PDB file of C-alpha atoms in Angstrom:
ATOM      1  CA  MET A 553      29.509 182.443 139.714  1.00  0.00           C
ATOM      2  CA  LYS A 554      31.232 179.042 139.718  1.00  0.00           C
ATOM      3  CA  HIS A 555      34.462 180.706 140.841  1.00  0.00           C
ATOM      4  CA  ALA A 556      32.716 182.468 143.745  1.00  0.00           C
ATOM      5  CA  LEU A 557      31.072 179.207 144.800  1.00  0.00           C
ATOM      6  CA  ALA A 558      34.425 177.418 144.680  1.00  0.00           C
ATOM      7  CA  VAL A 559      36.006 180.129 146.866  1.00  0.00           C
ATOM      8  CA  ILE A 560      33.177 179.886 149.413  1.00  0.00           C
ATOM      9  CA  CYS A 561      33.414 176.076 149.489  1.00  0.00           C
ATOM     10  CA  ALA A 562      37.175 176.228 149.968  1.00  0.00           C
ATOM     11  CA  ALA A 563      36.758 178.721 152.810  1.00  0.00           C
ATOM     12  CA  LEU A 564      34.152 176.555 154.526  1.00  0.00           C
ATOM     13  CA  LEU A 565      36.307 173.447 154.198  1.00  0.00           C
ATOM     14  CA  SER A 566      39.171 175.238 155.940  1.00  0.00           C
ATOM     15  CA  LEU A 567      37.056 176.187 158.989  1.00  0.00           C
ATOM     16  CA  PRO A 568      37.218 172.863 160.874  1.00  0.00           C
ATOM     17  CA  ALA A 569      41.009 172.812 160.627  1.00  0.00           C
ATOM     18  CA  ALA A 570      41.220 176.337 162.024  1.00  0.00           C
ATOM     19  CA  ALA A 571      38.812 175.428 164.830  1.00  0.00           C
ATOM     20  CA  ASP A 572      41.128 172.556 165.839  1.00  0.00           C
ATOM     21  CA  GLU A 573      44.185 174.803 166.056  1.00  0.00           C
ATOM     22  CA  PRO A 574      45.316 175.409 169.653  1.00  0.00           C
ATOM     23  CA  GLU A 575      44.742 178.878 171.095  1.00  0.00           C
ATOM     24  CA  TRP A 576      48.013 179.199 173.052  1.00  0.00           C
ATOM     25  CA  LYS A 577      47.987 181.706 175.913  1.00  0.00           C
ATOM     26  CA  LEU A 578      51.250 182.479 177.698  1.00  0.00           C
ATOM     27  CA  ILE A 579      50.902 181.695 181.433  1.00  0.00           C
ATOM     28  CA  SER A 580      54.419 182.425 182.672  1.00  0.00           C
ATOM     29  CA  GLU A 581      58.035 182.733 181.628  1.00  0.00           C
ATOM     30  CA  THR A 582      61.375 182.505 183.411  1.00  0.00           C
ATOM     31  CA  GLU A 583      63.389 185.669 183.800  1.00  0.00           C
ATOM     32  CA  ASP A 584      66.788 184.070 183.093  1.00  0.00           C
ATOM     33  CA  PRO A 585      67.999 185.621 179.797  1.00  0.00           C
ATOM     34  CA  GLU A 586      70.434 182.711 179.320  1.00  0.00           C
ATOM     35  CA  LYS A 587      67.630 180.149 179.093  1.00  0.00           C
ATOM     36  CA  VAL A 588      64.046 181.358 178.736  1.00  0.00           C
ATOM     37  CA  ILE A 589      61.347 178.808 179.524  1.00  0.00           C
ATOM     38  CA  SER A 590      57.778 179.681 178.520  1.00  0.00           C
ATOM     39  CA  TRP A 591      54.597 177.903 179.653  1.00  0.00           C
ATOM     40  CA  TYR A 592      51.373 178.086 177.645  1.00  0.00           C
ATOM     41  CA  VAL A 593      47.843 176.678 177.864  1.00  0.00           C
ATOM     42  CA  ASP A 594      45.507 175.990 174.962  1.00  0.00           C
ATOM     43  CA  MET A 595      42.500 178.039 176.091  1.00  0.00           C
ATOM     44  CA  LYS A 596      40.133 175.954 173.962  1.00  0.00           C
ATOM     45  CA  SER A 597      41.227 172.744 175.694  1.00  0.00           C
ATOM     46  CA  ILE A 598      40.189 173.577 179.279  1.00  0.00           C
ATOM     47  CA  VAL A 599      37.402 171.175 180.253  1.00  0.00           C
ATOM     48  CA  ARG A 600      36.011 169.631 183.410  1.00  0.00           C
ATOM     49  CA  GLU A 601      36.559 165.868 183.682  1.00  0.00           C
ATOM     50  CA  ASP A 602      35.215 164.148 186.773  1.00  0.00           C
ATOM     51  CA  ASP A 603      36.441 166.230 189.755  1.00  0.00           C
ATOM     52  CA  TYR A 604      39.321 167.775 187.802  1.00  0.00           C
ATOM     53  CA  LEU A 605      40.046 170.390 185.209  1.00  0.00           C
ATOM     54  CA  ARG A 606      41.902 169.080 182.162  1.00  0.00           C
ATOM     55  CA  ALA A 607      43.968 171.241 179.818  1.00  0.00           C
ATOM     56  CA  PHE A 608      46.476 170.893 176.991  1.00  0.00           C
ATOM     57  CA  LEU A 609      49.719 172.701 177.835  1.00  0.00           C
ATOM     58  CA  ARG A 610      53.002 173.521 176.171  1.00  0.00           C
ATOM     59  CA  THR A 611      56.501 174.330 177.388  1.00  0.00           C
ATOM     60  CA  SER A 612      59.055 176.000 175.105  1.00  0.00           C
ATOM     61  CA  TRP A 613      62.763 176.507 175.750  1.00  0.00           C
ATOM     62  CA  SER A 614      64.997 179.159 174.140  1.00  0.00           C
ATOM     63  CA  THR A 615      67.867 176.663 174.026  1.00  0.00           C
ATOM     64  CA  PRO A 616      67.741 172.990 173.020  1.00  0.00           C
ATOM     65  CA  GLN A 617      67.052 170.406 175.725  1.00  0.00           C
ATOM     66  CA  TYR A 618      68.339 166.844 175.450  1.00  0.00           C
ATOM     67  CA  ALA A 619      66.535 163.606 176.188  1.00  0.00           C
ATOM     68  CA  PRO A 620      68.432 160.704 177.821  1.00  0.00           C
ATOM     69  CA  ASP A 621      69.172 159.373 174.312  1.00  0.00           C
ATOM     70  CA  ASN A 622      70.617 162.803 173.301  1.00  0.00           C
ATOM     71  CA  THR A 623      67.611 163.697 171.118  1.00  0.00           C
ATOM     72  CA  ALA A 624      67.328 167.497 171.032  1.00  0.00           C
ATOM     73  CA  TYR A 625      63.980 169.214 171.555  1.00  0.00           C
ATOM     74  CA  GLN A 626      62.801 172.778 172.217  1.00  0.00           C
ATOM     75  CA  SER A 627      59.119 172.346 173.034  1.00  0.00           C
ATOM     76  CA  SER A 628      56.762 169.827 174.525  1.00  0.00           C
ATOM     77  CA  THR A 629      53.010 169.494 174.705  1.00  0.00           C
ATOM     78  CA  TYR A 630      51.139 167.478 177.316  1.00  0.00           C
ATOM     79  CA  LEU A 631      47.828 167.020 179.068  1.00  0.00           C
ATOM     80  CA  ASN A 632      47.538 168.225 182.646  1.00  0.00           C
ATOM     81  CA  TYR A 633      44.842 167.262 185.099  1.00  0.00           C
ATOM     82  CA  PHE A 634      44.375 169.796 187.894  1.00  0.00           C
ATOM     83  CA  ASP A 635      42.983 168.990 191.327  1.00  0.00           C
ATOM     84  CA  CYS A 636      42.267 172.587 192.296  1.00  0.00           C
ATOM     85  CA  ASP A 637      41.222 171.898 195.902  1.00  0.00           C
ATOM     86  CA  ALA A 638      44.186 169.640 196.751  1.00  0.00           C
ATOM     87  CA  ARG A 639      46.554 171.834 194.640  1.00  0.00           C
ATOM     88  CA  LYS A 640      47.918 168.875 192.702  1.00  0.00           C
ATOM     89  CA  ILE A 641      48.729 168.251 189.021  1.00  0.00           C
ATOM     90  CA  ALA A 642      49.097 165.072 186.960  1.00  0.00           C
ATOM     91  CA  PHE A 643      50.776 164.910 183.526  1.00  0.00           C
ATOM     92  CA  THR A 644      50.223 162.559 180.588  1.00  0.00           C
ATOM     93  CA  ALA A 645      50.413 162.351 176.765  1.00  0.00           C
ATOM     94  CA  ASN A 646      53.764 164.098 176.317  1.00  0.00           C
ATOM     95  CA  ALA A 647      55.049 164.977 172.849  1.00  0.00           C
ATOM     96  CA  TYR A 648      58.465 166.553 172.245  1.00  0.00           C
ATOM     97  CA  PHE A 649      59.314 168.715 169.219  1.00  0.00           C
ATOM     98  CA  SER A 650      62.642 169.855 167.801  1.00  0.00           C
ATOM     99  CA  THR A 651      61.359 173.432 167.326  1.00  0.00           C
ATOM    100  CA  VAL A 652      60.204 176.142 169.778  1.00  0.00           C
ATOM    101  CA  ASP A 653      56.697 175.886 168.308  1.00  0.00           C
ATOM    102  CA  PRO A 654      55.192 172.373 168.452  1.00  0.00           C
ATOM    103  CA  VAL A 655      54.867 171.748 164.716  1.00  0.00           C
ATOM    104  CA  GLY A 656      55.624 168.772 162.529  1.00  0.00           C
ATOM    105  CA  THR A 657      56.320 165.274 163.720  1.00  0.00           C
ATOM    106  CA  PRO A 658      57.360 164.923 167.371  1.00  0.00           C
ATOM    107  CA  VAL A 659      60.878 163.598 168.035  1.00  0.00           C
ATOM    108  CA  HIS A 660      59.421 161.552 170.917  1.00  0.00           C
ATOM    109  CA  GLU A 661      55.905 160.762 172.187  1.00  0.00           C
ATOM    110  CA  GLU A 662      54.471 159.203 175.331  1.00  0.00           C
ATOM    111  CA  ALA A 663      50.929 157.814 175.147  1.00  0.00           C
ATOM    112  CA  GLU A 664      48.062 159.207 177.204  1.00  0.00           C
ATOM    113  CA  LYS A 665      47.392 157.208 180.368  1.00  0.00           C
ATOM    114  CA  PRO A 666      43.903 156.764 181.787  1.00  0.00           C
ATOM    115  CA  LEU A 667      42.983 159.189 184.557  1.00  0.00           C
ATOM    116  CA  ALA A 668      42.857 156.377 187.149  1.00  0.00           C
ATOM    117  CA  LYS A 669      46.550 155.555 186.467  1.00  0.00           C
ATOM    118  CA  LEU A 670      47.887 159.101 186.824  1.00  0.00           C
ATOM    119  CA  LYS A 671      49.995 160.206 189.777  1.00  0.00           C
ATOM    120  CA  PHE A 672      48.929 163.575 191.150  1.00  0.00           C
ATOM    121  CA  GLN A 673      51.764 165.590 192.646  1.00  0.00           C
ATOM    122  CA  PRO A 674      51.507 168.673 194.875  1.00  0.00           C
ATOM    123  CA  VAL A 675      52.728 171.912 193.332  1.00  0.00           C
ATOM    124  CA  VAL A 676      55.546 173.834 194.996  1.00  0.00           C
ATOM    125  CA  PRO A 677      54.402 177.338 196.008  1.00  0.00           C
ATOM    126  CA  GLY A 678      55.783 179.941 193.584  1.00  0.00           C
ATOM    127  CA  SER A 679      56.813 177.318 190.975  1.00  0.00           C
ATOM    128  CA  ALA A 680      55.784 177.154 187.323  1.00  0.00           C
ATOM    129  CA  GLY A 681      53.384 174.338 188.275  1.00  0.00           C
ATOM    130  CA  ASP A 682      51.819 176.605 190.909  1.00  0.00           C
ATOM    131  CA  LYS A 683      51.309 179.322 188.279  1.00  0.00           C
ATOM    132  CA  ARG A 684      49.769 176.842 185.809  1.00  0.00           C
ATOM    133  CA  LEU A 685      47.421 175.510 188.492  1.00  0.00           C
ATOM    134  CA  ASP A 686      46.361 179.031 189.548  1.00  0.00           C
ATOM    135  CA  PHE A 687      45.771 180.064 185.947  1.00  0.00           C
ATOM    136  CA  VAL A 688      43.679 177.044 184.938  1.00  0.00           C
ATOM    137  CA  CYS A 689      41.787 176.743 188.252  1.00  0.00           C
ATOM    138  CA  GLN A 690      40.474 180.285 187.929  1.00  0.00           C
ATOM    139  CA  PHE A 691      38.133 178.833 185.278  1.00  0.00           C
ATOM    140  CA  ARG A 692      36.655 176.034 187.410  1.00  0.00           C
ATOM    141  CA  SER A 693      33.500 177.970 188.226  1.00  0.00           C
ATOM    142  CA  THR A 694      33.107 179.001 184.601  1.00  0.00           C
ATOM    143  CA  ASN A 695      30.669 177.074 182.438  1.00  0.00           C
ATOM    144  CA  PHE A 696      33.308 175.081 180.557  1.00  0.00           C
ATOM    145  CA  LEU A 697      32.523 171.942 178.627  1.00  0.00           C
ATOM    146  CA  THR A 698      32.416 168.705 180.551  1.00  0.00           C
ATOM    147  CA  ARG A 699      34.182 165.692 179.114  1.00  0.00           C
ATOM    148  CA  ARG A 700      33.143 162.260 180.233  1.00  0.00           C
ATOM    149  CA  ALA A 701      35.756 159.515 180.100  1.00  0.00           C
ATOM    150  CA  GLY A 702      35.585 157.741 176.763  1.00  0.00           C
ATOM    151  CA  GLY A 703      33.283 160.291 175.205  1.00  0.00           C
ATOM    152  CA  PRO A 704      33.546 163.514 173.274  1.00  0.00           C
ATOM    153  CA  PRO A 705      33.231 166.884 174.997  1.00  0.00           C
ATOM    154  CA  HIS A 706      29.681 168.053 175.504  1.00  0.00           C
ATOM    155  CA  GLY A 707      27.937 171.022 177.074  1.00  0.00           C
TER     156      GLY A 707
END
C-alpha cells in the first residue's frame, strides 16, 4: 500500500512539470535540402494581450548558425506579438541554443522588453513571418486566455 501511494504521489508531482512543457507545432519549413529551417509555435502559449496575440515560437536550423562573436547555435526561442489587423510582428526575449531542440542552458539570451518598447514590423507576403502570422492569427477569434500586463494568464 505504501509503495502504491508513493507511486501515485510521484506521478502527481511530475504533472506540473509536464504541463509546463511546450507543445511545439511545426508551422513551416524551408525546402532547401542544404539548409533546412523549421518554424514552430508552442500551442499552449498563444494568448491575447491587449490588442495583440502573443505566442512563444522556435526556429531550428539543420546546420549551425553563428552569432557575431562566432558562438554556434542551431535553435532559438522567442516571444512574438502579432498585430493581426495591421499584419505586423514584434519579437522579444530571444534565447539561442547549441542544439536543434532548445534544451539545456542557452548560449546567449536577450531579455524580454515591455510591449510598449517593441518595434512592430510588417511581414513580407509569402515569407516565414507571413506564415507565422497567418497561423497564429487564425486563433484570434478563439476563446484563448487573456494575459494582462504584469499579471498571470487568466480566463
